[in-house]
Amino acid sequence: MTSRAPAKIILFGEHAVVYGQPAIAVPFETLCATAEAVVAPRKTGLIIRAHDTGKEFRVLREGRTTHALAIAAQLVLREIDAPTLDLIINVRSTIPVASGMGSGAAVTTALMRELSRALGKPLEGESLNKLVYEIEKLYHGTPSGIDNTVIVFGHPVYFIRGTAPELFSVGKPLTLIIADSGIAHSTRETVGDVRSLYDADTPRITSILERIGALSQLARPAIEKGDESAVGALMNENHTLLAALTVSSEVLDRLVQAATDAGALGAKLSGGGRGGNVIALAQPATAERVEMALRDAGAINTWQTVIQR
Ligand code: MEV
């Protein structure tokens, strides 16, 4: 059997979510991480093969290790109080790294899901989410938890840090085009830069963060009702506010502009910013044109997806 975990897209509220504002994220099923457990010969122990990086680790329940995947496996072994067994877990991912689509959280989720399943005590829901978050902290410092939550639950989520995630449904399918700028970005760095801005001018930054939170509050009923024009307008405003937080860039602004000029209902950067990806909301009839425009404007890769749950 193979366990999987999807990529994620933040529709509204990145960065503001770190400060307790609501945010909205959806799974992006086209790209995913997978983990496949294969029984190994006796005395092999637990081996993780990360095929994308060509790395391989032997995991001991209590041994000292520094690699995030090995730590993730140890967390599972301790959580379900299992001895290590003779198992090889093959981990693969189609999610571009450092693109703002949650590749780290997805790989961790797939691995933990598969290992716990192979051990006969499948971890799911909040118990899995809690463990994936521990690994997210290794990658990102003090993440809000939105990435692991949407990836673990695989469902659109309205998320406020420190509260139970609210899963909700879209009223009408949303056609999204995702464009990878090809520029790797560090979420840790952009989150840190927003923190410095916040410390330097708390009242101004607070009002931007609160407005972003208000956009998420307005977006949820608009998505639930299927009011695409309203959702698009809110995305445009969200992008402008992210630019005011200095996490956009010339390239991301150009992609957003190209999508809007080609008829997108709205567009914004998604995730940590300064690189990574841009998302555009289109009508099915204009999706192709918007996608071409994003490619012409320099996106190294684009995907169309329909969010319909
Ligand atoms: C990164 O995908 C989203 C950020 O809001 C960081 C976080 O929520 O931890 C930028």
Short mmCIF file of C-alpha atoms and ligand atoms in Angstrom, two decimals:
data_model
loop_
_atom_site.label_atom_id
_atom_site.label_comp_id
_atom_site.label_asym_id
_atom_site.label_seq_id
_atom_site.Cartn_x
_atom_site.Cartn_y
_atom_site.Cartn_z
CA MET A 1 0.00 0.00 0.00
CA THR A 2 1.03 3.61 -0.47
CA SER A 3 0.11 6.55 1.73
CA ARG A 4 -0.11 10.01 0.23
CA ALA A 5 -0.39 13.64 1.24
CA PRO A 6 -1.27 16.52 -1.10
CA ALA A 7 0.45 19.85 -1.66
CA LYS A 8 -1.27 22.91 -0.24
CA ILE A 9 -2.23 26.36 -1.41
CA ILE A 10 -2.98 29.26 0.89
CA LEU A 11 -5.90 31.19 -0.56
CA PHE A 12 -6.00 33.93 2.08
CA GLY A 13 -4.16 35.06 5.15
CA GLU A 14 -0.54 33.89 4.97
CA HIS A 15 1.72 35.79 7.36
CA ALA A 16 -1.29 37.32 9.18
CA VAL A 17 -2.10 33.79 10.39
CA VAL A 18 1.17 33.80 12.37
CA TYR A 19 -0.31 36.70 14.42
CA GLY A 20 -3.60 34.98 15.19
CA GLN A 21 -5.59 36.18 12.19
CA PRO A 22 -7.75 33.68 10.27
CA ALA A 23 -6.48 32.16 7.04
CA ILE A 24 -7.86 29.85 4.37
CA ALA A 25 -5.97 27.03 2.70
CA VAL A 26 -6.93 24.25 0.31
CA PRO A 27 -5.25 20.99 -0.67
CA PHE A 28 -3.73 20.86 -4.15
CA GLU A 29 -4.18 17.22 -5.11
CA THR A 30 -2.32 17.34 -8.44
CA LEU A 31 1.00 17.37 -6.61
CA CYS A 32 1.67 15.05 -3.73
CA ALA A 33 4.12 13.16 -1.57
CA THR A 34 3.89 9.40 -1.26
CA ALA A 35 5.38 6.83 1.10
CA GLU A 36 5.38 3.11 0.47
CA ALA A 37 6.42 0.55 3.11
CA VAL A 38 8.02 -2.66 1.89
CA VAL A 39 8.83 -5.54 4.21
CA ALA A 40 12.60 -6.03 4.33
CA PRO A 41 14.76 -9.08 5.17
CA ARG A 42 15.27 -9.88 8.86
CA LYS A 43 17.66 -7.61 10.76
CA THR A 44 17.37 -4.82 8.15
CA GLY A 45 15.74 -2.54 10.71
CA LEU A 46 13.84 0.55 9.59
CA ILE A 47 15.24 2.24 6.49
CA ILE A 48 13.88 5.39 4.90
CA ARG A 49 14.76 5.99 1.26
CA ALA A 50 14.18 9.57 0.16
CA HIS A 51 14.21 9.02 -3.60
CA ASP A 52 14.14 12.69 -4.60
CA THR A 53 17.33 13.52 -2.76
CA GLY A 54 18.95 10.10 -3.11
CA LYS A 55 19.39 9.90 0.68
CA GLU A 56 18.86 6.84 2.83
CA PHE A 57 18.62 6.63 6.63
CA ARG A 58 18.52 3.80 9.12
CA VAL A 59 16.23 4.81 11.98
CA LEU A 60 16.65 3.60 15.53
CA ARG A 61 13.87 4.33 17.98
CA GLU A 62 16.15 6.16 20.41
CA GLY A 63 19.29 6.96 18.38
CA ARG A 64 20.44 10.56 17.86
CA THR A 65 19.64 11.83 14.39
CA THR A 66 19.46 15.20 12.70
CA HIS A 67 17.53 14.52 9.49
CA ALA A 68 13.89 15.63 9.63
CA LEU A 69 12.57 12.42 8.02
CA ALA A 70 14.41 10.22 10.51
CA ILE A 71 13.16 12.36 13.41
CA ALA A 72 9.63 12.08 11.99
CA ALA A 73 9.91 8.28 11.98
CA GLN A 74 11.21 8.28 15.56
CA LEU A 75 8.26 10.42 16.68
CA VAL A 76 5.87 7.84 15.23
CA LEU A 77 7.71 4.91 16.83
CA ARG A 78 7.53 6.61 20.23
CA GLU A 79 3.94 7.84 19.84
CA ILE A 80 2.59 4.37 19.18
CA ASP A 81 5.16 2.68 21.37
CA ALA A 82 6.29 0.31 18.63
CA PRO A 83 9.58 -1.51 18.28
CA THR A 84 11.43 -0.89 15.02
CA LEU A 85 10.73 -3.57 12.46
CA ASP A 86 12.32 -4.72 9.26
CA LEU A 87 10.87 -2.24 6.85
CA ILE A 88 11.97 -0.04 3.98
CA ILE A 89 9.90 3.07 3.39
CA ASN A 90 10.23 4.65 -0.04
CA VAL A 91 9.43 8.35 0.05
CA ARG A 92 8.79 10.37 -3.11
CA SER A 93 7.33 13.77 -3.89
CA THR A 94 6.21 15.68 -6.98
CA ILE A 95 5.92 18.96 -5.03
CA PRO A 96 8.61 21.51 -5.92
CA VAL A 97 10.81 22.25 -2.90
CA ALA A 98 10.77 25.78 -1.40
CA SER A 99 7.86 26.73 -3.65
CA GLY A 100 5.34 27.56 -0.93
CA MET A 101 3.32 24.40 -1.60
CA GLY A 102 4.19 22.59 1.59
CA SER A 103 6.58 19.96 0.26
CA GLY A 104 8.18 19.39 3.69
CA ALA A 105 4.86 18.96 5.49
CA ALA A 106 3.52 16.68 2.75
CA VAL A 107 6.55 14.39 2.81
CA THR A 108 6.42 14.20 6.61
CA THR A 109 2.68 13.46 6.55
CA ALA A 110 2.98 10.70 3.95
CA LEU A 111 5.87 9.09 5.85
CA MET A 112 4.15 9.21 9.24
CA ARG A 113 0.87 7.97 7.77
CA GLU A 114 2.56 5.00 6.07
CA LEU A 115 4.82 4.05 8.97
CA SER A 116 1.98 4.11 11.50
CA ARG A 117 -0.19 2.09 9.10
CA ALA A 118 2.57 -0.48 8.58
CA LEU A 119 2.92 -0.75 12.36
CA GLY A 120 -0.80 -1.53 12.61
CA LYS A 121 -1.83 1.68 14.41
CA PRO A 122 -2.68 4.24 11.70
CA LEU A 123 -2.34 7.83 12.85
CA GLU A 124 -4.83 10.29 11.35
CA GLY A 125 -6.56 13.58 12.08
CA GLU A 126 -5.38 15.65 15.03
CA SER A 127 -3.01 12.99 16.40
CA LEU A 128 -1.13 12.92 13.07
CA ASN A 129 -1.35 16.71 12.71
CA LYS A 130 0.27 17.24 16.11
CA LEU A 131 3.28 15.11 15.14
CA VAL A 132 3.69 16.69 11.70
CA TYR A 133 3.68 20.10 13.37
CA GLU A 134 6.66 19.04 15.51
CA ILE A 135 8.65 18.47 12.30
CA GLU A 136 7.38 21.72 10.75
CA LYS A 137 9.00 23.50 13.68
CA LEU A 138 12.37 22.05 12.64
CA TYR A 139 11.93 23.42 9.12
CA HIS A 140 10.31 26.78 9.86
CA GLY A 141 10.91 27.84 13.47
CA THR A 142 7.49 28.77 14.85
CA PRO A 143 5.02 28.11 12.04
CA SER A 144 1.34 28.86 12.52
CA GLY A 145 0.41 25.23 11.76
CA ILE A 146 -1.79 26.01 8.75
CA ASP A 147 0.39 24.07 6.28
CA ASN A 148 0.42 20.79 8.19
CA THR A 149 -3.29 21.15 9.03
CA VAL A 150 -4.54 21.47 5.45
CA ILE A 151 -2.16 18.76 4.26
CA VAL A 152 -3.09 16.27 7.00
CA PHE A 153 -6.85 16.85 6.69
CA GLY A 154 -6.77 17.13 2.87
CA HIS A 155 -9.75 19.48 2.93
CA PRO A 156 -10.36 23.25 2.64
CA VAL A 157 -9.70 24.72 6.06
CA TYR A 158 -10.46 27.98 7.86
CA PHE A 159 -7.62 28.21 10.31
CA ILE A 160 -6.93 30.31 13.38
CA ARG A 161 -3.72 29.53 15.19
CA GLY A 162 -4.25 27.69 18.46
CA THR A 163 -7.87 26.75 17.76
CA ALA A 164 -9.37 23.60 16.25
CA PRO A 165 -9.29 23.87 12.43
CA GLU A 166 -12.67 24.42 10.80
CA LEU A 167 -13.12 22.29 7.68
CA PHE A 168 -15.53 23.83 5.19
CA SER A 169 -16.76 23.24 1.66
CA VAL A 170 -16.75 25.27 -1.54
CA GLY A 171 -20.23 26.15 -2.86
CA LYS A 172 -19.16 26.12 -6.50
CA PRO A 173 -15.96 24.65 -7.96
CA LEU A 174 -13.07 27.14 -7.95
CA THR A 175 -10.80 27.02 -11.00
CA LEU A 176 -7.30 27.95 -9.90
CA ILE A 177 -4.12 28.36 -11.86
CA ILE A 178 -0.96 27.92 -9.86
CA ALA A 179 2.23 29.39 -11.27
CA ASP A 180 5.66 28.54 -9.93
CA SER A 181 7.94 31.59 -10.16
CA GLY A 182 10.93 29.22 -10.08
CA ILE A 183 12.45 31.35 -7.35
CA ALA A 184 13.16 29.34 -4.21
CA HIS A 185 12.17 31.16 -1.06
CA SER A 186 12.68 30.70 2.63
CA THR A 187 9.50 30.98 4.67
CA ARG A 188 11.61 31.30 7.78
CA GLU A 189 13.26 34.41 6.29
CA THR A 190 10.08 36.18 5.14
CA VAL A 191 8.30 35.38 8.41
CA GLY A 192 11.33 36.82 10.23
CA ASP A 193 11.28 39.98 8.09
CA VAL A 194 7.60 40.56 8.80
CA ARG A 195 8.40 40.15 12.50
CA SER A 196 11.09 42.85 12.24
CA LEU A 197 8.64 45.19 10.52
CA TYR A 198 6.06 44.43 13.20
CA ASP A 199 8.54 45.19 15.97
CA ALA A 200 9.62 48.43 14.29
CA ASP A 201 6.10 49.79 13.67
CA THR A 202 3.56 47.66 15.51
CA PRO A 203 0.45 49.87 14.97
CA ARG A 204 0.91 50.13 11.17
CA ILE A 205 1.69 46.44 10.68
CA THR A 206 -1.11 45.39 13.03
CA SER A 207 -3.63 47.27 10.92
CA ILE A 208 -2.38 45.51 7.76
CA LEU A 209 -2.52 42.09 9.48
CA GLU A 210 -6.02 42.79 10.80
CA ARG A 211 -7.24 43.80 7.36
CA ILE A 212 -5.83 40.56 5.93
CA GLY A 213 -7.69 38.67 8.67
CA ALA A 214 -10.89 40.52 7.69
CA LEU A 215 -10.38 39.40 4.07
CA SER A 216 -10.28 35.75 5.21
CA GLN A 217 -13.49 36.30 7.18
CA LEU A 218 -15.18 37.79 4.10
CA ALA A 219 -13.74 35.15 1.77
CA ARG A 220 -15.11 32.13 3.62
CA PRO A 221 -18.83 32.87 3.05
CA ALA A 222 -18.04 34.03 -0.50
CA ILE A 223 -16.37 30.67 -1.21
CA GLU A 224 -19.19 28.78 0.49
CA LYS A 225 -21.76 30.65 -1.63
CA GLY A 226 -19.72 30.28 -4.82
CA ASP A 227 -19.38 34.05 -5.32
CA GLU A 228 -16.27 33.95 -7.50
CA SER A 229 -16.13 37.67 -8.31
CA ALA A 230 -16.07 38.52 -4.61
CA VAL A 231 -13.39 35.90 -3.94
CA GLY A 232 -11.26 37.29 -6.79
CA ALA A 233 -11.53 40.89 -5.56
CA LEU A 234 -10.51 39.77 -2.05
CA MET A 235 -7.49 37.92 -3.50
CA ASN A 236 -6.35 41.09 -5.28
CA GLU A 237 -6.58 43.10 -2.08
CA ASN A 238 -4.77 40.37 -0.16
CA HIS A 239 -1.87 40.56 -2.65
CA THR A 240 -1.60 44.33 -2.25
CA LEU A 241 -1.44 43.94 1.52
CA LEU A 242 1.22 41.21 1.27
CA ALA A 243 3.24 43.58 -0.90
CA ALA A 244 2.90 46.19 1.86
CA LEU A 245 4.41 43.59 4.20
CA THR A 246 7.37 43.45 1.74
CA VAL A 247 6.91 39.76 0.94
CA SER A 248 6.07 40.23 -2.74
CA SER A 249 8.73 40.88 -5.39
CA GLU A 250 8.96 42.30 -8.90
CA VAL A 251 8.57 38.82 -10.37
CA LEU A 252 5.51 37.95 -8.25
CA ASP A 253 3.90 41.34 -8.97
CA ARG A 254 4.49 40.79 -12.68
CA LEU A 255 2.84 37.35 -12.56
CA VAL A 256 -0.15 38.70 -10.64
CA GLN A 257 -0.55 41.55 -13.15
CA ALA A 258 -0.28 39.18 -16.12
CA ALA A 259 -3.00 36.93 -14.69
CA THR A 260 -5.33 39.85 -14.03
CA ASP A 261 -4.70 41.35 -17.48
CA ALA A 262 -5.58 37.98 -19.03
CA GLY A 263 -8.97 37.98 -17.32
CA ALA A 264 -8.36 36.29 -13.96
CA LEU A 265 -10.98 37.23 -11.37
CA GLY A 266 -8.18 37.68 -8.86
CA ALA A 267 -4.57 36.74 -8.23
CA LYS A 268 -2.06 36.82 -5.40
CA LEU A 269 1.15 35.35 -4.16
CA SER A 270 0.59 32.28 -2.03
CA GLY A 271 2.70 31.09 0.89
CA GLY A 272 5.80 32.74 2.30
CA GLY A 273 6.42 35.06 -0.67
CA ARG A 274 9.44 36.70 -2.41
CA GLY A 275 9.46 33.58 -4.58
CA GLY A 276 7.39 30.42 -4.61
CA ASN A 277 4.07 30.59 -6.33
CA VAL A 278 1.26 32.83 -7.46
CA ILE A 279 -2.35 31.68 -7.65
CA ALA A 280 -5.01 33.03 -9.96
CA LEU A 281 -8.75 32.45 -9.86
CA ALA A 282 -10.28 32.07 -13.32
CA GLN A 283 -13.53 31.10 -14.94
CA PRO A 284 -13.28 27.75 -16.76
CA ALA A 285 -13.50 29.62 -20.10
CA THR A 286 -10.57 31.94 -19.34
CA ALA A 287 -8.35 29.46 -17.45
CA GLU A 288 -6.30 28.54 -20.53
CA ARG A 289 -5.64 32.17 -21.40
CA VAL A 290 -4.63 33.00 -17.83
CA GLU A 291 -2.31 30.01 -17.72
CA MET A 292 -0.62 31.02 -21.00
CA ALA A 293 -0.23 34.60 -19.76
CA LEU A 294 1.46 33.34 -16.57
CA ARG A 295 3.88 31.28 -18.64
CA ASP A 296 4.60 34.21 -20.97
CA ALA A 297 5.28 36.35 -17.89
CA GLY A 298 7.99 33.93 -16.77
CA ALA A 299 6.39 31.18 -14.65
CA ILE A 300 8.57 28.08 -14.97
CA ASN A 301 5.63 25.79 -14.38
CA THR A 302 1.86 26.15 -14.17
CA TRP A 303 -0.99 23.89 -13.13
CA GLN A 304 -4.77 24.17 -13.38
CA THR A 305 -6.82 22.69 -10.62
CA VAL A 306 -10.46 22.73 -9.62
CA ILE A 307 -11.21 22.93 -5.92
CA GLN A 308 -14.57 21.26 -5.51
CA ARG A 309 -15.06 19.94 -2.01
C1 MEV B 1 3.62 29.58 4.87
O1 MEV B 1 3.03 28.59 4.02
C2 MEV B 1 2.54 30.38 5.55
C3 MEV B 1 3.06 31.49 6.47
O2 MEV B 1 1.89 32.16 6.94
C4 MEV B 1 3.87 30.97 7.61
C5 MEV B 1 3.04 30.21 8.65
O3 MEV B 1 1.82 30.25 8.61
O4 MEV B 1 3.68 29.61 9.54
C6 MEV B 1 3.89 32.51 5.70
#
